PDB file of C-alpha atoms and ligand atoms in Angstrom:
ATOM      1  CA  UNK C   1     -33.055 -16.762 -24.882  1.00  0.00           C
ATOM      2  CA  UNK C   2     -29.722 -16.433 -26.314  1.00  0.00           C
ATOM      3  CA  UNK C   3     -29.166 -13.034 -25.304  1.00  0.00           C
ATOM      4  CA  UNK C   4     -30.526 -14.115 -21.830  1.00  0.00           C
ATOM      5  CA  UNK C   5     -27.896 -16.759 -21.399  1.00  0.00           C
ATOM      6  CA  UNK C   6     -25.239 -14.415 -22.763  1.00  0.00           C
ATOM      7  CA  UNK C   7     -25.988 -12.195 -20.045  1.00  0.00           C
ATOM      8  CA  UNK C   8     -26.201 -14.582 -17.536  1.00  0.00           C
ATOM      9  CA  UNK C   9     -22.689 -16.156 -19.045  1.00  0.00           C
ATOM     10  CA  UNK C  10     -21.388 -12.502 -18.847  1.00  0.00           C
ATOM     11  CA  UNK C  11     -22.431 -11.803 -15.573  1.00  0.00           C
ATOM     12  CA  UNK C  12     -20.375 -14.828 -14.261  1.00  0.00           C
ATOM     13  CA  UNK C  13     -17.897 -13.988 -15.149  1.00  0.00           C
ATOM     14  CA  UNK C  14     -17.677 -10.796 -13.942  1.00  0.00           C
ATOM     15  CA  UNK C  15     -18.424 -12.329 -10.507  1.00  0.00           C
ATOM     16  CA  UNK C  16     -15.299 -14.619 -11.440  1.00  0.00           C
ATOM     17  CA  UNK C  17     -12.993 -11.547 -11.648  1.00  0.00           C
ATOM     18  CA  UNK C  18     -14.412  -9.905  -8.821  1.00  0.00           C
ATOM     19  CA  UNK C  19     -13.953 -12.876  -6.792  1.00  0.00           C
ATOM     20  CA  UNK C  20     -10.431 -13.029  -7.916  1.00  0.00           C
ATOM     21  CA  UNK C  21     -10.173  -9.562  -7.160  1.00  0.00           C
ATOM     22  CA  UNK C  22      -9.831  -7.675  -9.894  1.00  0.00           C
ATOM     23  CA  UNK C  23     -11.778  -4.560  -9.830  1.00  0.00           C
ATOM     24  CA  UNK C  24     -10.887  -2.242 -12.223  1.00  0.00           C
ATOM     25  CA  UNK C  25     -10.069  -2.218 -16.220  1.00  0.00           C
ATOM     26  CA  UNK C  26      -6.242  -2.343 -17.467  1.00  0.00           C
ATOM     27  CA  UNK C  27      -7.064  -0.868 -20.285  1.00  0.00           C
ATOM     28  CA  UNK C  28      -7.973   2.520 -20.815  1.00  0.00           C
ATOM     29  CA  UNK C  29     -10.757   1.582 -23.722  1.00  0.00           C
ATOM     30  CA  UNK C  30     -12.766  -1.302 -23.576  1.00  0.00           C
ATOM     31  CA  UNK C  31     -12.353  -4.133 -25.934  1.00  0.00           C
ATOM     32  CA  UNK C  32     -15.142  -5.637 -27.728  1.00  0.00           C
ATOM     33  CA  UNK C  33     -14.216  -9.308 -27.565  1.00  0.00           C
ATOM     34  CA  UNK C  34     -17.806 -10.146 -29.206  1.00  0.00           C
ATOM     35  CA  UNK C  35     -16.923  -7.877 -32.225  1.00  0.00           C
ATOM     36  CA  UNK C  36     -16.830 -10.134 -35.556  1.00  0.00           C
ATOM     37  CA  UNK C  37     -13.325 -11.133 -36.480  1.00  0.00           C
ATOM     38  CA  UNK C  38     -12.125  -8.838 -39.556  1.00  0.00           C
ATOM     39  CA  UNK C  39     -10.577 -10.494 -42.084  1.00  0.00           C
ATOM     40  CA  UNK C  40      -6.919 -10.803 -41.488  1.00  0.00           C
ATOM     41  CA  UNK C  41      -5.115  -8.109 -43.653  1.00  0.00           C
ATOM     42  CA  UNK C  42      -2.660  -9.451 -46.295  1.00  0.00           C
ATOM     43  CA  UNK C  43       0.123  -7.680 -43.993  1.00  0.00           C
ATOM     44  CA  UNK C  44       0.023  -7.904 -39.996  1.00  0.00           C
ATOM     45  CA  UNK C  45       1.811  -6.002 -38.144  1.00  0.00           C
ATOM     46  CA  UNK C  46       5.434  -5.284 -38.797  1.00  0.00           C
ATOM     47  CA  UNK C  47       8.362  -4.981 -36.729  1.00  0.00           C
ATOM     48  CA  UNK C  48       8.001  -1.384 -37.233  1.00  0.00           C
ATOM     49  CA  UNK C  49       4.891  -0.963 -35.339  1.00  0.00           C
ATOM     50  CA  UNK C  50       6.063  -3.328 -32.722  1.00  0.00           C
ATOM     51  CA  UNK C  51       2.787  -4.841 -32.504  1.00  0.00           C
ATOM     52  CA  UNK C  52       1.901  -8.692 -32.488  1.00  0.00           C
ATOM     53  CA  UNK C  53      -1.325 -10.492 -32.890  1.00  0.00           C
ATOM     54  CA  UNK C  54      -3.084 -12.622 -30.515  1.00  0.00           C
ATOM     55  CA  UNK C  55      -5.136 -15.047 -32.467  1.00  0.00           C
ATOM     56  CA  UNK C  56      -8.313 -15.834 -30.282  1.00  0.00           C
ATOM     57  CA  UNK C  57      -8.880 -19.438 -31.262  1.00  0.00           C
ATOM     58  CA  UNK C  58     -12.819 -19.480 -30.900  1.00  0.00           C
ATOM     59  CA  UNK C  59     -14.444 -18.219 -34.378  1.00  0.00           C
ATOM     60  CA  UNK C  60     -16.236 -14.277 -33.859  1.00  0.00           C
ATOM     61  CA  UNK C  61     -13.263 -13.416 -31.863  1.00  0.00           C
ATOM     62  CA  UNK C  62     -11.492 -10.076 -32.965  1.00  0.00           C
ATOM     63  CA  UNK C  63      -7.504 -10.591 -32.999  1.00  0.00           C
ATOM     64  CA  UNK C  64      -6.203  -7.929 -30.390  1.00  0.00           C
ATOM     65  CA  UNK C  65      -2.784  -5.962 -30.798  1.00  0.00           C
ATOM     66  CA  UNK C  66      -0.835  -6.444 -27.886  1.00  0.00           C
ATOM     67  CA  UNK C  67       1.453  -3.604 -26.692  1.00  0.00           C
ATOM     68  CA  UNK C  68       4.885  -3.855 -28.200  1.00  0.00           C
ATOM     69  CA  UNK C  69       7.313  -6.101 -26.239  1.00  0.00           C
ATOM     70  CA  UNK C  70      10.357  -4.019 -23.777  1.00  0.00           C
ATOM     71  CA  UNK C  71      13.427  -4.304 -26.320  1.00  0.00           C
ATOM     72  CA  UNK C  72      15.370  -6.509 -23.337  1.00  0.00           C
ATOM     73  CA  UNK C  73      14.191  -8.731 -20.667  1.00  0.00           C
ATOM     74  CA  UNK C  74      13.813  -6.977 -17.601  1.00  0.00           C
ATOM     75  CA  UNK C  75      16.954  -8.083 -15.128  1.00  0.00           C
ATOM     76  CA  UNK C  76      16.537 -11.588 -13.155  1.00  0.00           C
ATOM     77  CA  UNK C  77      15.760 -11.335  -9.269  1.00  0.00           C
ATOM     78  CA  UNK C  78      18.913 -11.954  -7.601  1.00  0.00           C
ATOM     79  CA  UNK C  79      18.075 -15.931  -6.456  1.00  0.00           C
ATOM     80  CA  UNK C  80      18.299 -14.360  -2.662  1.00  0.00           C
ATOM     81  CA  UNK C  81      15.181 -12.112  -3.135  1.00  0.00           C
ATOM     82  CA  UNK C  82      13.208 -15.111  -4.181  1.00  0.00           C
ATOM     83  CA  UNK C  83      14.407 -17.496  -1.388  1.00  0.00           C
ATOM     84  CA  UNK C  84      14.525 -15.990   1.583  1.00  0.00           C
ATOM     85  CA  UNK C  85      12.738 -12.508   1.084  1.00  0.00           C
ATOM     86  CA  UNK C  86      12.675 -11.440   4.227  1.00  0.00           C
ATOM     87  CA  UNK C  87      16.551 -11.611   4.779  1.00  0.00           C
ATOM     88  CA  UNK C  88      17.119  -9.595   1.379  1.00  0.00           C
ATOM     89  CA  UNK C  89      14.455  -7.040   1.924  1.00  0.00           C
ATOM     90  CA  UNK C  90      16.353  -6.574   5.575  1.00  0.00           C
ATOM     91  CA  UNK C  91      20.227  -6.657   3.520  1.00  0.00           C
ATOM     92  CA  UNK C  92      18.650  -4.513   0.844  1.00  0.00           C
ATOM     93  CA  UNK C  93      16.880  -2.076   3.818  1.00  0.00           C
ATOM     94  CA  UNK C  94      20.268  -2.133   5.357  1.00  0.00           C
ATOM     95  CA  UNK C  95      22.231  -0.458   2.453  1.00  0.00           C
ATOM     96  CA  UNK C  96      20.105   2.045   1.999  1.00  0.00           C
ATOM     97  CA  UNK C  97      21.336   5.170   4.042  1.00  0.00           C
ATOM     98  CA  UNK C  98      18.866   7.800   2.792  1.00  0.00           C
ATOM     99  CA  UNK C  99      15.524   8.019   1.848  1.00  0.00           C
ATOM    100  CA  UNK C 100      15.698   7.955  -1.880  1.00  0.00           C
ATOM    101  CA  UNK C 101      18.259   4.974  -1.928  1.00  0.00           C
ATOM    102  CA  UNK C 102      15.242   3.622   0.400  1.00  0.00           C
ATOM    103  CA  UNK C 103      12.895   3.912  -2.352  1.00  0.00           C
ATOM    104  CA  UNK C 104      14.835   2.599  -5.207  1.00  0.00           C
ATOM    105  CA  UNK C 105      15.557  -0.402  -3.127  1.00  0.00           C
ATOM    106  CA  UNK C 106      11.671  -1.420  -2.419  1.00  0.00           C
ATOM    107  CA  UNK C 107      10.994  -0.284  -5.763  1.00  0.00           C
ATOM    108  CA  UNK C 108      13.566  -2.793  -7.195  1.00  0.00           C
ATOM    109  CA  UNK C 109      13.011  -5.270  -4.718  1.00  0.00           C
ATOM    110  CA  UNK C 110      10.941  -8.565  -6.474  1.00  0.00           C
ATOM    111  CA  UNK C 111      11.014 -10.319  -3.223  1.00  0.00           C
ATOM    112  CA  UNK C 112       7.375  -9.812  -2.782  1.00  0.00           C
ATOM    113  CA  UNK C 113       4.730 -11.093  -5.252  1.00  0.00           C
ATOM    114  CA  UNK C 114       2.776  -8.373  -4.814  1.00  0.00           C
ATOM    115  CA  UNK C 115       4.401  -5.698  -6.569  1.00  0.00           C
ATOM    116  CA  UNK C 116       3.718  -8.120  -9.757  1.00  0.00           C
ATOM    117  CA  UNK C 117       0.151  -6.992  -9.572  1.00  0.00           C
ATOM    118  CA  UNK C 118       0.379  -3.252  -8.326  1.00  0.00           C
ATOM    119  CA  UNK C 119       0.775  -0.576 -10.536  1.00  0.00           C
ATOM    120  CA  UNK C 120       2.995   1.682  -8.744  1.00  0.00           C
ATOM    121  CA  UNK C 121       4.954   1.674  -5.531  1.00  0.00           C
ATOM    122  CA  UNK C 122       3.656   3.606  -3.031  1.00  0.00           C
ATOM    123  CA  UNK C 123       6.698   4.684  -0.707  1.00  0.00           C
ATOM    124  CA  UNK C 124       5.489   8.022   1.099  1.00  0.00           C
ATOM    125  CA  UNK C 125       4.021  11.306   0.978  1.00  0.00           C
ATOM    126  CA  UNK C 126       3.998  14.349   2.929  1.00  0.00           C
ATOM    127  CA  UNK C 127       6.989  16.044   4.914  1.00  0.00           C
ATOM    128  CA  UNK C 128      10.127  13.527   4.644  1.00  0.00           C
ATOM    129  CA  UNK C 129      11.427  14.324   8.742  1.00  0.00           C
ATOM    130  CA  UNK C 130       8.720  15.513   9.680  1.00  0.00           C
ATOM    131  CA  UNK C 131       8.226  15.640  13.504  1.00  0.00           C
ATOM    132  CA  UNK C 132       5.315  12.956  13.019  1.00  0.00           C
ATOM    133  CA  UNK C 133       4.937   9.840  10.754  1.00  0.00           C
ATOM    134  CA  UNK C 134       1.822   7.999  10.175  1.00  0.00           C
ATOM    135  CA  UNK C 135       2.446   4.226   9.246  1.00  0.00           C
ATOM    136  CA  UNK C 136      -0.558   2.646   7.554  1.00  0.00           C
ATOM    137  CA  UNK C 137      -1.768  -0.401   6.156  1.00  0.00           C
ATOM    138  CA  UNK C 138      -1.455  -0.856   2.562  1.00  0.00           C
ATOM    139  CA  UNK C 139      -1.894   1.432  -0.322  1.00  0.00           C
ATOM    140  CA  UNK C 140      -5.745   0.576  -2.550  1.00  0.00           C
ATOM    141  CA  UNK C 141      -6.898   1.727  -5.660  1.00  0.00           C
ATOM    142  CA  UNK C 142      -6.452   4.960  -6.006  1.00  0.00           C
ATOM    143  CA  UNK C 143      -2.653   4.806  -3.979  1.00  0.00           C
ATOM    144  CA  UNK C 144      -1.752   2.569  -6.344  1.00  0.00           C
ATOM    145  CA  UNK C 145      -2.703   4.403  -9.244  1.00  0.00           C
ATOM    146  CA  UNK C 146      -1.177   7.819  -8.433  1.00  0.00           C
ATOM    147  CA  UNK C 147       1.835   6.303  -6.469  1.00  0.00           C
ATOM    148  CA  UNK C 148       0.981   7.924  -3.275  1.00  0.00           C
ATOM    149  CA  UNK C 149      -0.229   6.871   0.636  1.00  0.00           C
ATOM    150  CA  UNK C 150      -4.019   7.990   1.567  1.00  0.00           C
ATOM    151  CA  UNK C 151      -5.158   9.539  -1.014  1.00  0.00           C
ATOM    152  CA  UNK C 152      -8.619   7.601  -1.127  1.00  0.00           C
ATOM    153  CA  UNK C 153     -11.435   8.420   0.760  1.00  0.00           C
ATOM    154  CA  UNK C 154      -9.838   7.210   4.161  1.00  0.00           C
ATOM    155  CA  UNK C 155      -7.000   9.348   3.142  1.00  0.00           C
ATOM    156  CA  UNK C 156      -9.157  12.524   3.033  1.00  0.00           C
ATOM    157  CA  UNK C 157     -10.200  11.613   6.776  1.00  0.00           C
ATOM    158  CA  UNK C 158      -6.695  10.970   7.866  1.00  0.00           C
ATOM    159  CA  UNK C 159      -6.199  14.935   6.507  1.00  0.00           C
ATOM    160  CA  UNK C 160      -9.271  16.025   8.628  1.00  0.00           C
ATOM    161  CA  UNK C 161      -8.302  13.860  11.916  1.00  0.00           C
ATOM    162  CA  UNK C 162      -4.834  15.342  11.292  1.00  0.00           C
ATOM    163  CA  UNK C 163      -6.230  18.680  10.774  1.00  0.00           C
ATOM    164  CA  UNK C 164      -8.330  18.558  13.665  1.00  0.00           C
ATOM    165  CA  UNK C 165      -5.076  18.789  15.965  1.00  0.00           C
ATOM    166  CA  UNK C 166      -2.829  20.967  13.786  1.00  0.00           C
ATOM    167  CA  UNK C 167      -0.859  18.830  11.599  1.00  0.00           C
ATOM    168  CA  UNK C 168      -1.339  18.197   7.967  1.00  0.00           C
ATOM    169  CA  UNK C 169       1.004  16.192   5.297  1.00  0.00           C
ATOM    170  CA  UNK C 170       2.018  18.947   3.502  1.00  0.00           C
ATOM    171  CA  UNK C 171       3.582  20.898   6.741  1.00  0.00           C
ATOM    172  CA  UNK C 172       4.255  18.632  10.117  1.00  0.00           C
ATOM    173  CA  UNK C 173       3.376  14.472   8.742  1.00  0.00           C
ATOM    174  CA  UNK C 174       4.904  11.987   6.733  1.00  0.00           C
ATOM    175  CA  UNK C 175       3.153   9.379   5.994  1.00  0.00           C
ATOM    176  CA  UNK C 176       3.641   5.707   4.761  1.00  0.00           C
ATOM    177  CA  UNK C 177       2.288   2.245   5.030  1.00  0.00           C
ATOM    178  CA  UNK C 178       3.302  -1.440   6.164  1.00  0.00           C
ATOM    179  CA  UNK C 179       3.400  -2.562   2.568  1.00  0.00           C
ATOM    180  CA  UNK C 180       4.377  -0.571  -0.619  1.00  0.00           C
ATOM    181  CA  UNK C 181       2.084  -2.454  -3.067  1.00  0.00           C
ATOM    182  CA  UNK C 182      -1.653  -2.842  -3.244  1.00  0.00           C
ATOM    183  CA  UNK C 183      -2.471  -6.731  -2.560  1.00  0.00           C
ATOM    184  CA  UNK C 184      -5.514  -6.953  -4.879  1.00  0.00           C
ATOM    185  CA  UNK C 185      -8.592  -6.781  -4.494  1.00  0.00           C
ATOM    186  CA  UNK C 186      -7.698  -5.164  -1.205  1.00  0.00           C
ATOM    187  CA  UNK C 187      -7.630  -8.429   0.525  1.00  0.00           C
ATOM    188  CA  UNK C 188      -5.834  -8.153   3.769  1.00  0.00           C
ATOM    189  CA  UNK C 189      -2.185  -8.407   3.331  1.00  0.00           C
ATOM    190  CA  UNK C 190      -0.617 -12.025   4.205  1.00  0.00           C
ATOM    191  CA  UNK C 191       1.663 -12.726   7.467  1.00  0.00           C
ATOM    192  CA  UNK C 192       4.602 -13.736   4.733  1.00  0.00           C
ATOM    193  CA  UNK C 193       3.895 -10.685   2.884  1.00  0.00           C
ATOM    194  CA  UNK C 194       3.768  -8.197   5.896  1.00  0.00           C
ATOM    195  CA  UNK C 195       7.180 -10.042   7.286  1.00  0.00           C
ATOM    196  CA  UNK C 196       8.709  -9.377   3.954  1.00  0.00           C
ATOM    197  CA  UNK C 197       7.895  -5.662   3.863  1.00  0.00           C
ATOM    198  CA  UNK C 198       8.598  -4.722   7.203  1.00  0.00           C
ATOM    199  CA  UNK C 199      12.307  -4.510   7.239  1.00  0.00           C
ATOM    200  CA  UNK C 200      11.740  -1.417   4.322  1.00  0.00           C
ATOM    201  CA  UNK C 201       9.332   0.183   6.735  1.00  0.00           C
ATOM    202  CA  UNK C 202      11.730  -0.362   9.936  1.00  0.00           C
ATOM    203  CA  UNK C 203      14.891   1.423   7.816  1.00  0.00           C
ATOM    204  CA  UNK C 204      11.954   4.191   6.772  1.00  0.00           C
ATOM    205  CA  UNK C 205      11.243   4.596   9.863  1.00  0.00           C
ATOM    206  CA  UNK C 206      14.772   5.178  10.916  1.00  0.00           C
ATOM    207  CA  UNK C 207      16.033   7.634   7.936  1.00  0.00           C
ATOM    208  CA  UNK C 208      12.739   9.854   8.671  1.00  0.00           C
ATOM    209  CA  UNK C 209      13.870   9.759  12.061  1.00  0.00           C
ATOM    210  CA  UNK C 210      10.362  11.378  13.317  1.00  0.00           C
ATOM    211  CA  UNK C 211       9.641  12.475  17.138  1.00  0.00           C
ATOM    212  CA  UNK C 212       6.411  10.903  17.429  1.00  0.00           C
ATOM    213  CA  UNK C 213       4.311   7.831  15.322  1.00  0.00           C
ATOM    214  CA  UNK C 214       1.216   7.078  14.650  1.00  0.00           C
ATOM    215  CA  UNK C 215       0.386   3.272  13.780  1.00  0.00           C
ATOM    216  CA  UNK C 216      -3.077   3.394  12.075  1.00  0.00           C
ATOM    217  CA  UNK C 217      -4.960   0.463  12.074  1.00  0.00           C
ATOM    218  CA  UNK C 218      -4.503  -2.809  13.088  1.00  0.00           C
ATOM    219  CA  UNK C 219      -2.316  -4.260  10.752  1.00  0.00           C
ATOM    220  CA  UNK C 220       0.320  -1.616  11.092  1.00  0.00           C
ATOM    221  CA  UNK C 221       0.218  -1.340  15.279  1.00  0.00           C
ATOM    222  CA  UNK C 222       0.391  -5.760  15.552  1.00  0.00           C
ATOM    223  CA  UNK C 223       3.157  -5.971  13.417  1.00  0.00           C
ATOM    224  CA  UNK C 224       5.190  -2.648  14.401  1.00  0.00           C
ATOM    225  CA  UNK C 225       4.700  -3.358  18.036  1.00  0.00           C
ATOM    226  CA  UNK C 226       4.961  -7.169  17.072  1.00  0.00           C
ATOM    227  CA  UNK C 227       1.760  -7.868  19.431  1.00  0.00           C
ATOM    228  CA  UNK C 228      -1.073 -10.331  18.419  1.00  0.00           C
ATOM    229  CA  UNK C 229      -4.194  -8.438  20.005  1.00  0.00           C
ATOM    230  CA  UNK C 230      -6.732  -6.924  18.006  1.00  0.00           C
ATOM    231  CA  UNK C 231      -6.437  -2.619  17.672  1.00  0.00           C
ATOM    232  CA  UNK C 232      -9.077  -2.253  19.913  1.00  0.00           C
ATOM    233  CA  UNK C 233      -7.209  -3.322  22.695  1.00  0.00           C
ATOM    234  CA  UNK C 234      -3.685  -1.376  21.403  1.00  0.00           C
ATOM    235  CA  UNK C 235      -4.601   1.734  20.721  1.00  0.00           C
ATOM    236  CA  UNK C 236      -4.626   4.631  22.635  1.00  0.00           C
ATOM    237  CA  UNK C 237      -1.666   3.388  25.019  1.00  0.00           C
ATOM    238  CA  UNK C 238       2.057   4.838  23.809  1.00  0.00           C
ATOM    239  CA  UNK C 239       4.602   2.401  23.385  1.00  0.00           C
ATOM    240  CA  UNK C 240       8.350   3.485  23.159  1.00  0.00           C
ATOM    241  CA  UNK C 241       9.223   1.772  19.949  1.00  0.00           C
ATOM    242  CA  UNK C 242      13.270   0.777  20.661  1.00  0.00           C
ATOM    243  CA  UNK C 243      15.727   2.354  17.695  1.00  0.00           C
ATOM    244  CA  UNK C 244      18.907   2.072  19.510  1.00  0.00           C
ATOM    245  CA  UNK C 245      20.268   3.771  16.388  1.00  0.00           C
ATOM    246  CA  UNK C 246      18.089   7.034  16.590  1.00  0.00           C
ATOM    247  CA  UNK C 247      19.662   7.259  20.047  1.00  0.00           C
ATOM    248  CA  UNK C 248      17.115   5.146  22.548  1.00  0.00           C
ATOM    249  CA  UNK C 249      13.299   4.914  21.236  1.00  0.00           C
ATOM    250  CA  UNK C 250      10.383   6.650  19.165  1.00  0.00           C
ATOM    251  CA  UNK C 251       7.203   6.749  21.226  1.00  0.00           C
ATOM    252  CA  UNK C 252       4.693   4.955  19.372  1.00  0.00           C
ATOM    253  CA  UNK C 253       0.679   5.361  19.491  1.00  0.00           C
ATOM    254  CA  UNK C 254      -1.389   3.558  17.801  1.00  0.00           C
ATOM    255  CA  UNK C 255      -5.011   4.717  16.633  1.00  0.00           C
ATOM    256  CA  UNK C 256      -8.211   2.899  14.427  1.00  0.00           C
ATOM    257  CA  UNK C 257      -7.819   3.138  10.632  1.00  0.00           C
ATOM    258  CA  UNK C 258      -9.624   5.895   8.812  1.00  0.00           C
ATOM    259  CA  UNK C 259     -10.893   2.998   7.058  1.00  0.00           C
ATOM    260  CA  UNK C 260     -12.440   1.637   9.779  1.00  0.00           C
ATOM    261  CA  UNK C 261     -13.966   5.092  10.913  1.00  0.00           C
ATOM    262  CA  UNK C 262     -15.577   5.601   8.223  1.00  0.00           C
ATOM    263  CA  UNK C 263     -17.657   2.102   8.938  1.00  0.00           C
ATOM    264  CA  UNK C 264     -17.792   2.286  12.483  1.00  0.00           C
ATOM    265  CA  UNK C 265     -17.966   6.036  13.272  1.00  0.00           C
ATOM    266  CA  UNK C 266     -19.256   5.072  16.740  1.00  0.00           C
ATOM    267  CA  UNK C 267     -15.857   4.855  17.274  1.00  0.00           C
ATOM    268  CA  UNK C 268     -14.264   8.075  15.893  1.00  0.00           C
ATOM    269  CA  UNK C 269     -14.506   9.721  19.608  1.00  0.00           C
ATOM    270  CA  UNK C 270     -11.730   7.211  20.330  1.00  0.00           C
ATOM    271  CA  UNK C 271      -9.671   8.695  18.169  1.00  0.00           C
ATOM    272  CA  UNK C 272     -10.129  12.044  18.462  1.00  0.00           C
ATOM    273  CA  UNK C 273      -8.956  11.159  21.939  1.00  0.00           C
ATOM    274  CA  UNK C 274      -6.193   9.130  20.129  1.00  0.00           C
ATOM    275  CA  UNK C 275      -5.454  12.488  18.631  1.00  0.00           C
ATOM    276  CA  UNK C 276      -5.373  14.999  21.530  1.00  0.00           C
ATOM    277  CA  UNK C 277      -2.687  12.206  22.993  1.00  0.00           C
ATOM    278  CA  UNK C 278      -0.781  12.782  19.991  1.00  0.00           C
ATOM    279  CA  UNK C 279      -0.355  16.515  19.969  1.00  0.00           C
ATOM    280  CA  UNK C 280      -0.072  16.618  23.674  1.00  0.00           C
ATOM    281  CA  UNK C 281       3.148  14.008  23.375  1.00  0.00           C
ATOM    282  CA  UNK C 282       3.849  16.138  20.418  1.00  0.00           C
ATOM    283  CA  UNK C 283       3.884  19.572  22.509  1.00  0.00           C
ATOM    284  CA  UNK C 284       5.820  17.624  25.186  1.00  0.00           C
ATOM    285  CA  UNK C 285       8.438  16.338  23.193  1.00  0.00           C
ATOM    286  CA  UNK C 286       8.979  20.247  21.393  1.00  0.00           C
ATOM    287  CA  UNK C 287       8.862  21.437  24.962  1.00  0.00           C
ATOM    288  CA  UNK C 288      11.589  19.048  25.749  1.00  0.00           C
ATOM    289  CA  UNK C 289      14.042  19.930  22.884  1.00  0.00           C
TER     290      UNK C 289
HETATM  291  N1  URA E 301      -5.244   2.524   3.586  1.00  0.00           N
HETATM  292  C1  URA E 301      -3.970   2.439   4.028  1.00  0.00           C
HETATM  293  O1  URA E 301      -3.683   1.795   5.039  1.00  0.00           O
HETATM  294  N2  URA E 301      -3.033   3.082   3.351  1.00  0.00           N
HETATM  295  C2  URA E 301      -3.287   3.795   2.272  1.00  0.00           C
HETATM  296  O2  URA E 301      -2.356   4.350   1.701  1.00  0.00           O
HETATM  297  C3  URA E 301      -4.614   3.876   1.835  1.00  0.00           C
HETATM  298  C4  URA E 301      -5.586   3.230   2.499  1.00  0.00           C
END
């Protein structure tokens, strides 16, 4: 019976997590919080070690060593970041005039509360000016444990669509996403969160200066294009996406997610046609130049 309701008391709260979205383990071990308490040692943990003790205050509990602390706090927001994000990730965008100064500015950017729960930020991968740049949605598990766009399983079918018509991220695409950190869980990114990220991906869009992109998914082609119907109804048409600064516009397609492919691939004929439009504006544009 006991075991029973310790199962059943276990088992909620594992629904609780996954509800709250957390779906993997920080840690690389497990920790055996039904272990018996040892008895506390007549020394804890010194300085030296740099560990400290969290005393568990229910009895059975084991005290766990918690990593040692950073030797200084880590520098204060300025106030900006955390009042008007939007306005300093678009100052912050602004100063950065290449690439790398690009990525050291999202990646010390706290304007956006979701970089608090992401592992790593995921700025790009593939060919930086290339002649084409994909711009997805947001980076999940597995981008935001190596650091690096579609590299997941929708990833691997962004390589074979791209693949299919030539072009591959290590030769001819650079690729990125709306938002450089994983909102948990996956959830769908908010409308303050994608309004706070886009200036980064408007200024990365400019310093690649690519000939040709590729919006995937809904998320990315509504709030590049700033249009409120759904991706079924935006994709396949080109849009010329205005960057007075790259010298008039970027035409813009935008295509379904490989996410979505891979649950609907009733629909993947759409995007191989969404694909032969792509290399034909692609063979146009090198034609032209
Ligand atoms: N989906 C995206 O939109 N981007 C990624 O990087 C991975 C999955």
């Amino acid at each position: 019976m006991i075991a029973a309701d310790a199962r059943s008391a276990a088992h909620a709260l594992l629904s609780w997590y996954v509800d709250a979205g957390v779906d993997e383990a920080i840690l690389p071990t497990p920790v055996d919080r039904l272990r018996p308490a040892a008895k506390p040692a007549a020394s804890t943990p010194s300085a030296a070690s740099g560990g400290a003790v969290r005393s568990i205050p229910s009895a059975g509990y084991a005290p766990q060593a918690l990593p040692p602390r950073p030797a200084a706090a880590a520098p204060r927001a300025p106030q900006a970041e955390l009042d008007r994000p939007a306005e300093a990730a678009r100052d912050a965008a602004r100063a950065a005039t290449t690439l790398e100064e690009l990525n050291a500015a999202i990646d010390g950017f706290d304007g956006c509360g979701l970089k608090i729960t992401a592992t790593n930020t995921v700025f790009a991968d593939g060919v930086a000016g290339a002649d084409v740049m994909v711009v997805g949605e947001a980076p999940g598990a597995d981008e935001d444990r190596q650091g690096k766009p579609f590299v997941g399983v929708s990833g691997q079918l962004l390589d074979r669509m791209l693949a299919s018509v030539g072009l591959s991220r290590s030769e001819t695409v650079y690729i990125t996403n709306i938002l450089p950190w994983r909102p948990p869980g996956n959830r769908q990114p908010t409308p303050a969160e994608i309004a706070t990220c886009i200036p980064f991906v408007e200024r990365h869009i400019e310093l690649a200066a690519p000939k040709v992109l590729l919006f995937a998914g809904g998320t990315s082609a509504k709030s590049l294009m700033g249009r409120k119907e759904g991706i079924t109804r935006l994709r396949g048409t080109w849009i010329d996406w205005p960057r007075p600064n790259l010298g008039g516009s970027i035409p813009a397609l935008a295509t379904y997610h490989p996410a979505y492919l891979l649950r609907s691939p009733g629909q993947k004929s759409s995007a191989w046609k969404d694909l032969l439009a792509l290399r034909r504006r692609l063979d146009e544009v090198a034609k032209a130049t």
